[in-house]
Short mmCIF file of C-alpha atoms in Angstrom, two decimals:
data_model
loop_
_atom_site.label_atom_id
_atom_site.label_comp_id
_atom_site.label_asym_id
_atom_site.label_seq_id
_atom_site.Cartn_x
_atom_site.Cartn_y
_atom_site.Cartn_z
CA UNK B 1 38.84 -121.35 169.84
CA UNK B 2 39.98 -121.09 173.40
CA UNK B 3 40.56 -122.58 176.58
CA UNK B 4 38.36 -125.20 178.10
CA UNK B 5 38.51 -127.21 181.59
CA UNK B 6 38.56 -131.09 181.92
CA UNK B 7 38.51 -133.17 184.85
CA UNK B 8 39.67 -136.49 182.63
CA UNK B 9 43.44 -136.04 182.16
CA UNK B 10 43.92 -138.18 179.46
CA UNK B 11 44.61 -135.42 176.30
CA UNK B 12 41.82 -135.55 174.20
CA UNK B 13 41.99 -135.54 169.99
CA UNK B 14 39.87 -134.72 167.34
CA UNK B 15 41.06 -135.42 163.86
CA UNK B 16 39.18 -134.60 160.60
CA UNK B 17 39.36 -137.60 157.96
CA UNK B 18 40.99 -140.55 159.81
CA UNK B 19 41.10 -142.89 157.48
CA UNK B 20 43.75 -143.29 155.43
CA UNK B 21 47.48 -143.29 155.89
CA UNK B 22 48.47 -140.08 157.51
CA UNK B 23 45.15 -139.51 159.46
CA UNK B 24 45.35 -143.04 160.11
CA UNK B 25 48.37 -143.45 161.85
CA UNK B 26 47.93 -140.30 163.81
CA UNK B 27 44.69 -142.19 165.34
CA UNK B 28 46.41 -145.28 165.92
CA UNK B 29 49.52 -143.35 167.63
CA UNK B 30 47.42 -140.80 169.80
CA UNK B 31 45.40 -144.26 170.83
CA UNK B 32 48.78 -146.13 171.69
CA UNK B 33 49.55 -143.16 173.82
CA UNK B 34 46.39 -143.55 175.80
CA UNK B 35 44.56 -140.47 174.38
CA UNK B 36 40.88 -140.27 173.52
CA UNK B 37 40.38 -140.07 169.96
CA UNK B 38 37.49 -138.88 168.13
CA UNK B 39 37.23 -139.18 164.54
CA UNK B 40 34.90 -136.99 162.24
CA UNK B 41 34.22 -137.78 158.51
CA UNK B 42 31.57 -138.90 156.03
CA UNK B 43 33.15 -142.96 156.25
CA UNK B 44 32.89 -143.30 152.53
CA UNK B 45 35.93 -143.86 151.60
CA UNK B 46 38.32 -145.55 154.69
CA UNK B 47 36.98 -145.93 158.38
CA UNK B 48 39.00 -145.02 161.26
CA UNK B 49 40.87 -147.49 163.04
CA UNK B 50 38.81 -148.89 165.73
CA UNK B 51 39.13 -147.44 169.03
CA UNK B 52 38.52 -143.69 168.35
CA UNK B 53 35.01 -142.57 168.37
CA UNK B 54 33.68 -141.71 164.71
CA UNK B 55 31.13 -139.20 164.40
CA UNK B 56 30.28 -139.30 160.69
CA UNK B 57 29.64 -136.20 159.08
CA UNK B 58 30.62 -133.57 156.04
CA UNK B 59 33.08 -131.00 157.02
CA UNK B 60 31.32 -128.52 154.52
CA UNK B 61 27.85 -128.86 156.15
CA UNK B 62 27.31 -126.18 158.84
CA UNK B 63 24.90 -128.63 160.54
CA UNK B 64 27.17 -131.51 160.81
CA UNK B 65 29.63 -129.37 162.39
CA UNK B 66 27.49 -128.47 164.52
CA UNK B 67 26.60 -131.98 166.26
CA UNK B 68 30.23 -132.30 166.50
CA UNK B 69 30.39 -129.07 168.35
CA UNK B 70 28.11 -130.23 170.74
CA UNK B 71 29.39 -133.81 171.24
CA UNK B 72 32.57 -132.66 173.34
CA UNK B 73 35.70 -130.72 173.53
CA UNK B 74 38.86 -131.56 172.72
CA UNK B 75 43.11 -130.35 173.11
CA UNK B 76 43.61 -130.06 169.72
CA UNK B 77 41.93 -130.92 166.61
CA UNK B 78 43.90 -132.36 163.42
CA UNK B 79 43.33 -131.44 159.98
CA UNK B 80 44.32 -133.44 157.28
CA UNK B 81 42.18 -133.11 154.75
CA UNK B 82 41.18 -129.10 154.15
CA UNK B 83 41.56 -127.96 150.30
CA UNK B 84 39.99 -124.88 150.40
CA UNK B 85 40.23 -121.96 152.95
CA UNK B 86 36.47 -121.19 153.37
CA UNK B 87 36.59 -125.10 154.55
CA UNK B 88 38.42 -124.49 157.80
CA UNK B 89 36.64 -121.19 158.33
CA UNK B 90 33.62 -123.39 158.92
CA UNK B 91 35.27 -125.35 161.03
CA UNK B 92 36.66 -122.52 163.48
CA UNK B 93 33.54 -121.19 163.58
CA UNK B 94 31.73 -124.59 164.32
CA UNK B 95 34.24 -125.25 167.21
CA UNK B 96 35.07 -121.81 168.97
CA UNK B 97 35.94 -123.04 172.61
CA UNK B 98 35.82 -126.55 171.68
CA UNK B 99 39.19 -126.87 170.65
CA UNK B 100 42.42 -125.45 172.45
CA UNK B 101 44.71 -125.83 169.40
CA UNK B 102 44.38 -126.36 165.28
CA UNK B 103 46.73 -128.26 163.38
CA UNK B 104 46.67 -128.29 159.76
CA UNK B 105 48.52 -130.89 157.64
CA UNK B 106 49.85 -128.33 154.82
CA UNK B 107 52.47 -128.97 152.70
CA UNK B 108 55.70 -127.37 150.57
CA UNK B 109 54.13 -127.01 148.00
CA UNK B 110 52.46 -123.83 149.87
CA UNK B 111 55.88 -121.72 149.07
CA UNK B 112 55.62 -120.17 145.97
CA UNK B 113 59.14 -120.66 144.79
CA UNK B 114 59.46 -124.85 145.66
CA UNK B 115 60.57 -126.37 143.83
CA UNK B 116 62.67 -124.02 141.90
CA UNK B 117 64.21 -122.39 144.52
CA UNK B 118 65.83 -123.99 148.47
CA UNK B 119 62.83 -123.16 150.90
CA UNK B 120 62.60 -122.65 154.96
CA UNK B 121 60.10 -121.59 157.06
CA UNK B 122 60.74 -117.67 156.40
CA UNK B 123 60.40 -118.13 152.51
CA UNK B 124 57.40 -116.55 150.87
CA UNK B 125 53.93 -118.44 150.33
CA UNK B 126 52.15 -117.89 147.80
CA UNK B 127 49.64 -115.27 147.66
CA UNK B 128 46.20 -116.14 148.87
CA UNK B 129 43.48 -115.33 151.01
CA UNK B 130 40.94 -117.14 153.50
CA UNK B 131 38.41 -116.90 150.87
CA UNK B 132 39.77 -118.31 147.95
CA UNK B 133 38.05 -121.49 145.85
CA UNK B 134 38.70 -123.09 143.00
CA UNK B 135 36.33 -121.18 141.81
CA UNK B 136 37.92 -117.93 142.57
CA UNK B 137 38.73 -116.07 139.18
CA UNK B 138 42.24 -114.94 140.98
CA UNK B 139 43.22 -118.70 140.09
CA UNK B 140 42.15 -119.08 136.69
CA UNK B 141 45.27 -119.53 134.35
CA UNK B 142 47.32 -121.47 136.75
CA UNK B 143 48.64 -124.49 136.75
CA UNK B 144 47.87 -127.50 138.61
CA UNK B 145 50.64 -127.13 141.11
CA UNK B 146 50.30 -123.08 141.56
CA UNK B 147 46.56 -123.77 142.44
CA UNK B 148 47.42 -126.35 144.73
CA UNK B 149 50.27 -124.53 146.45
CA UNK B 150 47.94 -121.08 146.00
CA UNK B 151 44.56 -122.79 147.88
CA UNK B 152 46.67 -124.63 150.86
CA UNK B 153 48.35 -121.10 151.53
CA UNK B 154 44.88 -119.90 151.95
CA UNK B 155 44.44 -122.98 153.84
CA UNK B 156 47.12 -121.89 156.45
CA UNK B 157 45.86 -118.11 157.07
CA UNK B 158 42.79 -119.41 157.36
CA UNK B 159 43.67 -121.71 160.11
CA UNK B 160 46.21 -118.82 161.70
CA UNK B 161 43.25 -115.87 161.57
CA UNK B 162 40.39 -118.83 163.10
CA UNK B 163 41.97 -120.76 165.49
CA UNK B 164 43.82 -118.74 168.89
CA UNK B 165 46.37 -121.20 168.32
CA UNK B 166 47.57 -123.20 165.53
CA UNK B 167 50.41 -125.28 164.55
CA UNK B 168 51.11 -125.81 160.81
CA UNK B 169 52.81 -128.89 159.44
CA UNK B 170 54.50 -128.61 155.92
CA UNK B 171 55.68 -132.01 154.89
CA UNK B 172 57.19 -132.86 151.87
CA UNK B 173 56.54 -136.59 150.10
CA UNK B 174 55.40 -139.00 152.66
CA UNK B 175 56.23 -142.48 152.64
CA UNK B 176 55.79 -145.82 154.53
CA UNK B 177 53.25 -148.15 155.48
CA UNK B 178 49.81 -147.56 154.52
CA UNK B 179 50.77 -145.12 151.83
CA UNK B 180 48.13 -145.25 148.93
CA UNK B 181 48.94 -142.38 146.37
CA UNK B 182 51.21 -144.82 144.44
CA UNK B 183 54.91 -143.32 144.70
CA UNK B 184 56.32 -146.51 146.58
CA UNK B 185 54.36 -149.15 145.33
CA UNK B 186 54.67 -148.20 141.50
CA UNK B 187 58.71 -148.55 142.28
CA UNK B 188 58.56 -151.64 144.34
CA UNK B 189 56.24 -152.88 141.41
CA UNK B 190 58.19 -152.02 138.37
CA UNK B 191 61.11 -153.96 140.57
CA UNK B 192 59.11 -156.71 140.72
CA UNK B 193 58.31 -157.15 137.12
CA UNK B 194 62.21 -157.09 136.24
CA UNK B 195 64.15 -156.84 132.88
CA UNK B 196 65.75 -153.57 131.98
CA UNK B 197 64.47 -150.30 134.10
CA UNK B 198 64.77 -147.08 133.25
CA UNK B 199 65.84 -144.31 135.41
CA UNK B 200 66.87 -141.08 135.22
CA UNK B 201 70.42 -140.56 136.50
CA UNK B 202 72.37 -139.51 138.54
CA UNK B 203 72.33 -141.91 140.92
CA UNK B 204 73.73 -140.31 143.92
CA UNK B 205 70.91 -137.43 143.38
CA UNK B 206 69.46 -136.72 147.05
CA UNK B 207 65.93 -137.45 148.14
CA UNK B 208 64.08 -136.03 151.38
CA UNK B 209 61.11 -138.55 151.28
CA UNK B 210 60.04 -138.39 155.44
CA UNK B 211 57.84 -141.59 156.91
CA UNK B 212 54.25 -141.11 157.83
CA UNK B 213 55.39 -142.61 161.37
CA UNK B 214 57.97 -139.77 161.47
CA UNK B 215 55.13 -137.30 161.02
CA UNK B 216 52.74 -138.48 163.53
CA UNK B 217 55.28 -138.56 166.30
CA UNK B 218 56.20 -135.23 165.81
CA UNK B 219 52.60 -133.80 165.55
CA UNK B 220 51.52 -135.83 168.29
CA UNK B 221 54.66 -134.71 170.45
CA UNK B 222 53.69 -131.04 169.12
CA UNK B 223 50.39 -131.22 170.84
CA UNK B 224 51.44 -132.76 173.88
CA UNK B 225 54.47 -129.71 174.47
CA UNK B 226 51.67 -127.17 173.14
CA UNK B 227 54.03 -125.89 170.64
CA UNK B 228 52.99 -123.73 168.07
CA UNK B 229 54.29 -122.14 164.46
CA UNK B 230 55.06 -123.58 161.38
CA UNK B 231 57.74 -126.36 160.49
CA UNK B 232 58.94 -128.03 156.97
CA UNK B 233 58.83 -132.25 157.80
CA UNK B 234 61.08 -133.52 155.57
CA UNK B 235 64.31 -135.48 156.17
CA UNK B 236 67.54 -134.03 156.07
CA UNK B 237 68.88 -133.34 153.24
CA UNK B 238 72.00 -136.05 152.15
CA UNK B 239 69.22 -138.68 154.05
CA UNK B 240 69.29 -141.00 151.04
CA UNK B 241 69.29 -140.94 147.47
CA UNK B 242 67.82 -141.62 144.38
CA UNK B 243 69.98 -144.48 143.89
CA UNK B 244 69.12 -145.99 147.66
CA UNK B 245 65.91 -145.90 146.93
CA UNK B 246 66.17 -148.01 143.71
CA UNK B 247 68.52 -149.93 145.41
CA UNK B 248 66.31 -150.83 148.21
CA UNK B 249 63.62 -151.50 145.78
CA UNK B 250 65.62 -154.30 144.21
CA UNK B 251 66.60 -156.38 147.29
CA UNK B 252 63.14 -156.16 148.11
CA UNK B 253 61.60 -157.76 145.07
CA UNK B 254 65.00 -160.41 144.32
CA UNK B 255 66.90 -158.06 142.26
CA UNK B 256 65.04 -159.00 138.89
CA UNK B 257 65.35 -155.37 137.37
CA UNK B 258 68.90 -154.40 135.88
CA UNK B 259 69.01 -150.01 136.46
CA UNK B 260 69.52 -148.11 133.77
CA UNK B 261 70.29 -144.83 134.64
CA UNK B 262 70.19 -142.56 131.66
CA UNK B 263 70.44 -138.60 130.84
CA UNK B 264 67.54 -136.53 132.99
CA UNK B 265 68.04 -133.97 130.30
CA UNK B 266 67.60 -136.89 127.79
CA UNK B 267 64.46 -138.11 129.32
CA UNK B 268 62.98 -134.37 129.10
CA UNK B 269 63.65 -133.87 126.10
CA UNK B 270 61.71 -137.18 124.74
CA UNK B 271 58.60 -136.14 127.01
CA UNK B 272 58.92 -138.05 129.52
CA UNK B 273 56.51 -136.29 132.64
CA UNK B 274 58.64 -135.53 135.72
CA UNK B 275 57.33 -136.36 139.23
CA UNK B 276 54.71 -138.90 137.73
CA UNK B 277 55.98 -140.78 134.84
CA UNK B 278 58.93 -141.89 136.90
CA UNK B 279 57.95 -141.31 140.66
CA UNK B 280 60.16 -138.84 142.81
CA UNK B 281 62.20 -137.80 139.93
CA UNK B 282 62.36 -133.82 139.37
CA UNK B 283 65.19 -131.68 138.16
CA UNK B 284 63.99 -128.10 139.37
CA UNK B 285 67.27 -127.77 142.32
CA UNK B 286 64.91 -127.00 145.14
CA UNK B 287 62.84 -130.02 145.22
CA UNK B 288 64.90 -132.35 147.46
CA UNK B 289 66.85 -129.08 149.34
CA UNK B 290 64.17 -128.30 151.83
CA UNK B 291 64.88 -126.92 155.27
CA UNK B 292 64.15 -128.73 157.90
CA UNK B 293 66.50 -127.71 160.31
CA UNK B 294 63.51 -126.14 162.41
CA UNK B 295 62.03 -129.43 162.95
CA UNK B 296 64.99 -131.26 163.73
CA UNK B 297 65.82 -128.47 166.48
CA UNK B 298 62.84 -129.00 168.13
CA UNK B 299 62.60 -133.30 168.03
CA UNK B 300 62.15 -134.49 164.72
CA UNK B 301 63.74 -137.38 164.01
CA UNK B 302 63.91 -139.23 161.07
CA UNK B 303 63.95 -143.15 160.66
CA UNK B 304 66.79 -144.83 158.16
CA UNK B 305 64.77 -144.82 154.60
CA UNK B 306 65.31 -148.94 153.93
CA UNK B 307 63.19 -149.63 157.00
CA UNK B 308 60.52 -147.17 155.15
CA UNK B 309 60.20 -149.37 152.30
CA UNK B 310 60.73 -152.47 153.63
CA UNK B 311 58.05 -151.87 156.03
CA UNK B 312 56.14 -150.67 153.76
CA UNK B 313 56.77 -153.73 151.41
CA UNK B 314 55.56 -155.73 154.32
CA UNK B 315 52.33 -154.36 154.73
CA UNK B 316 51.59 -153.90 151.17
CA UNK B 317 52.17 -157.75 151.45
CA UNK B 318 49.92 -158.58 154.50
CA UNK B 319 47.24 -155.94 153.56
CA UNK B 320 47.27 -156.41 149.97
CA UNK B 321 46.79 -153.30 147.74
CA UNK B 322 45.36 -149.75 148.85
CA UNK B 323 42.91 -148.96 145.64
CA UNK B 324 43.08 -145.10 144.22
CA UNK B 325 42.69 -143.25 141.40
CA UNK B 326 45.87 -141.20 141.20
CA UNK B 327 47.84 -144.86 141.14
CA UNK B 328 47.03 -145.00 137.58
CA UNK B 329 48.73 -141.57 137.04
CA UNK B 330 52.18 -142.65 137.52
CA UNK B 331 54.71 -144.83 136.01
CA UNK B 332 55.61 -145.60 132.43
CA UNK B 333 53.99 -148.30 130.63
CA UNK B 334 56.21 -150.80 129.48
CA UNK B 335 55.16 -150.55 126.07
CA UNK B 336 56.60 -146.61 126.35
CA UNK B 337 59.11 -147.76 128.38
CA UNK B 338 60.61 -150.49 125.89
CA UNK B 339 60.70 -147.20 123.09
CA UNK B 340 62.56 -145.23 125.35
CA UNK B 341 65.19 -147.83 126.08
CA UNK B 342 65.44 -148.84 122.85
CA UNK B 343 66.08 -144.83 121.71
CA UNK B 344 68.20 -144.54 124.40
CA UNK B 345 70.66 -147.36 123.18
CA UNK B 346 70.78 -146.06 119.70
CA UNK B 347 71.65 -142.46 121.04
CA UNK B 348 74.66 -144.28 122.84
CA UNK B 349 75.17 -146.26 119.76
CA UNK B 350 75.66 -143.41 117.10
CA UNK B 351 77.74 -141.75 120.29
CA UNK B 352 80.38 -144.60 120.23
CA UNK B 353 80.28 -145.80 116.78
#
């Protein structure tokens, strides 16, 4: 990928996906700021937001990426939707001297000792090549979350060795408007259906959640400033808590729910899934301790987390619900959740009596 001369001045984007929340906003941002946006992506599932140019076609077909190559050039291009290494390889190939810079939406996950362990930029990812699949036998045996983490580290040395310049993004959990995997609106919906809600203590437990309109500015600024390297998006750490964000919860849906925070170690011990069975929750000490001095340094800046949700709130309300499959993985059902409580009261029962 290399230079390329334009007469137009206006900076010109190409983004891969486009059409859901993070890609999304970035479209709608780079168009507010008077770029040219063009959008590439099969349009089965989202469409970009109208003003960019969408050129529909499949990342992982040589000749699709090819009629993009030929359809312009472009300041930087925007990845947010690569999964496997060999995926971008096609792309830097496709676009040598088409695009000036690559930036690849990783994520923390990509550091092989998060959540465990506190993480910055200089900690170790985990090992993993450009080549690597999920079909790759160096994989097999892992878990979920090591194959994740193991493929987008690929995923990033893929981008570094194609691309003569390349910026890599490493957010944490993303919130606000738009968001569709199901972490904010299963919370603002168990708020909304009330009674007693269980939650695993303590209260005061700090949470790094960043908003997706946090994100875009500072990629978008990135591009504009041509700066390159890799930098942890996450919100400082002491930001908000775990508490807040129940709190905030509750005054948005009337305050129908009574919180009842309970033992983590409790919870764990009656098999109760971290991360997804109650959203956001995890014990391992690194998971809300993320580094993100780096970004902050260099013009991050962080909104106040109410206004996240309560935007969000808002346009969950005036765009009614974003349908997808991994909503269904989270939450308990209030069947399970009833049992719990229930449990729960007769542990502090025999405590006390």
């Amino acid at each position: 990928m290399g230079n390329h001369r334009r007469p137009n001045p206006a900076m010109r984007l190409l983004v891969l996906g486009g059409g859901w929340f993070l890609g999304k906003r970035l479209i709608d941002d780079a168009l507010a700021r008077g770029w040219e946006v063009t959008a590439f992506s099969r349009g089965q599932s989202g469409r970009p937001p109208a003003g960019a140019l969408h050129i529909r076609g499949d990342r992982r077909n040589p000749e699709g990426l090819r009629h993009l190559a030929e359809s312009g050039s472009w300041d930087a291009l925007i990845d947010t939707s690569a999964y496997e290494p060999p995926d971008i390889a096609l792309v830097t190939d496709a676009l040598a001297r088409r695009v000036d810079q690559y930036v690849l939406v990783s994520t923390v996950s990509a550091y092989r000792d998060w959540p465990a362990s506190v993480v910055n930029e200089s900690s170790p990812l985990w090992p993993s090549s450009p080549s690597l699949t999920e079909a790759s036998p160096e994989l097999a045996g892992m878990s979920i979350g090591e194959r994740y983490g193991t493929l987008k580290s690929g995923c990033e040395a893929a981008a570094v060795q194609g691309a003569e310049r390349s910026l890599i993004v490493r957010p944490g959990v993303i919130l606000g408007p738009g968001e569709y995997v199901g972490r904010g609106l299963k919370l603002v919906q168990r708020a909304e259906r009330g009674g007693r809600w269980l939650l695993p203590g303590p209260s005061d437990e700090p949470i790094q959640p960043i908003d997706v309109r946090d994100v875009s500015t500072f990629i978008l600024d990135a591009i504009e400033t041509k700066r390159d390297g890799a930098f942890n998006l996450v919100a400082p750490v002491g930001h908000a808590t775990y508490g807040e964000l129940i709190d905030t919860c509750l005054e948005l849906t009337g305050r129908r729910a009574q919180p009842v925070w309970v033992d983590p170690q409790w919870l764990d011990e009656q098999g109760v899934r971290q991360w997804t069975a109650v959203p956001l929750w995890r014990t391992a000490r690194g998971t809300w301790q993320v580094d993100g001095r780096r970004a902050a340094e260099t013009g991050l800046v962080c909104r106040p987390f109410g206004d996240t949700m309560r935007d969000f709130k808002e346009a969950l309300d005036r765009e009614g619900l974003i349908d997808h499959p991994r909503q269904s993985q989270l939450g308990l059902p209030p069947e399970r959740e009833a049992e719990l409580l229930a449990a729960w009261d007769a542990a502090q029962a025999s405590r006390t009596g």
